[in-house]
Amino acid sequence: MTSDIDVVGMWVTADGLIRQELRADGRYDEARGERRSAYTGRYAVTGNHLDYVDDTGFTATGDIRDGVLYHEHLVLCRESAADRRGQARR
């Protein structure tokens, strides 16, 4: 049996331009650059696979491998609390 992995938290591209918050309630909020909530919707996790449906009905998928989220053409890493503190000081 495969259990669903924990994906809740902030996921960020290496350049920090795309930030995807995966919330515990099954919703996500994706910021792009200065545009907050550029995409919002819901997601479901099955094993290490994510299925997304945004609020306009658009669908996408993602997979987590070795702690990295591969979401369509994006590569995102989980942001740690230390990362957030460092950005807040900038």
mmCIF file of C-alpha atoms in Angstrom:
data_model
loop_
_atom_site.group_PDB
_atom_site.id
_atom_site.type_symbol
_atom_site.label_atom_id
_atom_site.label_comp_id
_atom_site.label_asym_id
_atom_site.label_seq_id
_atom_site.Cartn_x
_atom_site.Cartn_y
_atom_site.Cartn_z
ATOM 1 C CA MET A 1 0.000 0.000 0.000
ATOM 2 C CA THR A 2 1.273 3.470 -0.899
ATOM 3 C CA SER A 3 0.459 6.330 1.419
ATOM 4 C CA ASP A 4 -0.031 9.886 0.241
ATOM 5 C CA ILE A 5 2.947 12.116 0.916
ATOM 6 C CA ASP A 6 2.727 15.382 2.842
ATOM 7 C CA VAL A 7 2.777 18.254 0.361
ATOM 8 C CA VAL A 8 1.391 21.041 2.550
ATOM 9 C CA GLY A 9 3.529 24.159 2.558
ATOM 10 C CA MET A 10 5.137 26.659 0.220
ATOM 11 C CA TRP A 11 6.876 25.413 -2.927
ATOM 12 C CA VAL A 12 9.120 27.803 -4.867
ATOM 13 C CA THR A 13 11.072 27.834 -8.137
ATOM 14 C CA ALA A 14 14.850 28.352 -7.828
ATOM 15 C CA ASP A 15 14.542 31.964 -8.991
ATOM 16 C CA GLY A 16 11.705 32.630 -6.520
ATOM 17 C CA LEU A 17 9.385 33.969 -9.233
ATOM 18 C CA ILE A 18 6.752 31.275 -8.836
ATOM 19 C CA ARG A 19 5.457 30.441 -5.376
ATOM 20 C CA GLN A 20 2.836 27.754 -4.901
ATOM 21 C CA GLU A 21 1.188 27.360 -1.511
ATOM 22 C CA LEU A 22 -0.409 23.952 -1.020
ATOM 23 C CA ARG A 23 -2.811 24.256 1.891
ATOM 24 C CA ALA A 24 -4.048 21.539 4.247
ATOM 25 C CA ASP A 25 -7.644 22.104 3.113
ATOM 26 C CA GLY A 26 -6.832 20.859 -0.416
ATOM 27 C CA ARG A 27 -6.630 24.345 -1.943
ATOM 28 C CA TYR A 28 -3.644 25.965 -3.611
ATOM 29 C CA ASP A 29 -2.655 29.549 -4.298
ATOM 30 C CA GLU A 30 0.048 30.295 -6.852
ATOM 31 C CA ALA A 31 1.829 33.634 -7.120
ATOM 32 C CA ARG A 32 3.835 34.620 -10.186
ATOM 33 C CA GLY A 33 6.297 37.460 -9.792
ATOM 34 C CA GLU A 34 4.452 40.394 -8.237
ATOM 35 C CA ARG A 35 1.069 38.908 -9.148
ATOM 36 C CA ARG A 36 -0.429 37.377 -6.018
ATOM 37 C CA SER A 37 -3.024 34.630 -6.426
ATOM 38 C CA ALA A 38 -2.332 34.371 -10.156
ATOM 39 C CA TYR A 39 -3.824 30.883 -10.031
ATOM 40 C CA THR A 40 -6.028 29.368 -7.338
ATOM 41 C CA GLY A 41 -7.888 26.111 -7.116
ATOM 42 C CA ARG A 42 -7.882 22.702 -5.521
ATOM 43 C CA TYR A 43 -5.530 19.750 -5.594
ATOM 44 C CA ALA A 44 -5.616 16.074 -4.659
ATOM 45 C CA VAL A 45 -2.723 13.798 -3.743
ATOM 46 C CA THR A 46 -2.475 10.124 -4.654
ATOM 47 C CA GLY A 47 0.828 8.636 -3.519
ATOM 48 C CA ASN A 48 3.406 11.126 -4.845
ATOM 49 C CA HIS A 49 1.151 12.390 -7.676
ATOM 50 C CA LEU A 50 -0.869 15.632 -7.582
ATOM 51 C CA ASP A 51 -3.902 16.509 -9.689
ATOM 52 C CA TYR A 52 -4.780 20.197 -9.876
ATOM 53 C CA VAL A 53 -8.020 21.880 -10.964
ATOM 54 C CA ASP A 54 -7.900 25.662 -10.961
ATOM 55 C CA ASP A 55 -10.946 27.794 -10.297
ATOM 56 C CA THR A 56 -11.500 28.331 -14.046
ATOM 57 C CA GLY A 57 -11.567 24.567 -14.705
ATOM 58 C CA PHE A 58 -8.033 24.223 -16.130
ATOM 59 C CA THR A 59 -6.328 20.987 -15.056
ATOM 60 C CA ALA A 60 -2.670 20.158 -14.455
ATOM 61 C CA THR A 61 -0.596 17.478 -12.793
ATOM 62 C CA GLY A 62 2.550 17.187 -10.728
ATOM 63 C CA ASP A 63 4.768 14.582 -9.137
ATOM 64 C CA ILE A 64 7.106 14.741 -6.178
ATOM 65 C CA ARG A 65 10.383 12.904 -6.617
ATOM 66 C CA ASP A 66 13.237 13.120 -4.120
ATOM 67 C CA GLY A 67 11.572 16.056 -2.362
ATOM 68 C CA VAL A 68 11.170 18.109 -5.554
ATOM 69 C CA LEU A 69 7.781 19.026 -7.056
ATOM 70 C CA TYR A 70 7.676 18.662 -10.841
ATOM 71 C CA HIS A 71 4.523 20.561 -11.801
ATOM 72 C CA GLU A 72 4.034 20.496 -15.576
ATOM 73 C CA HIS A 73 7.121 22.442 -16.843
ATOM 74 C CA LEU A 74 8.000 23.883 -13.402
ATOM 75 C CA VAL A 75 10.488 22.572 -10.851
ATOM 76 C CA LEU A 76 9.704 23.681 -7.289
ATOM 77 C CA CYS A 77 11.378 22.991 -3.951
ATOM 78 C CA ARG A 78 9.759 23.192 -0.543
ATOM 79 C CA GLU A 79 10.518 26.477 1.158
ATOM 80 C CA SER A 80 11.758 26.184 4.732
ATOM 81 C CA ALA A 81 10.958 28.545 7.602
ATOM 82 C CA ALA A 82 14.589 29.728 7.455
ATOM 83 C CA ASP A 83 14.148 30.668 3.785
ATOM 84 C CA ARG A 84 11.051 32.738 4.611
ATOM 85 C CA ARG A 85 12.841 34.579 7.434
ATOM 86 C CA GLY A 86 15.725 35.437 5.129
ATOM 87 C CA GLN A 87 13.399 36.844 2.484
ATOM 88 C CA ALA A 88 11.512 38.896 5.051
ATOM 89 C CA ARG A 89 14.748 40.681 6.020
ATOM 90 C CA ARG A 90 15.498 41.718 2.403
#
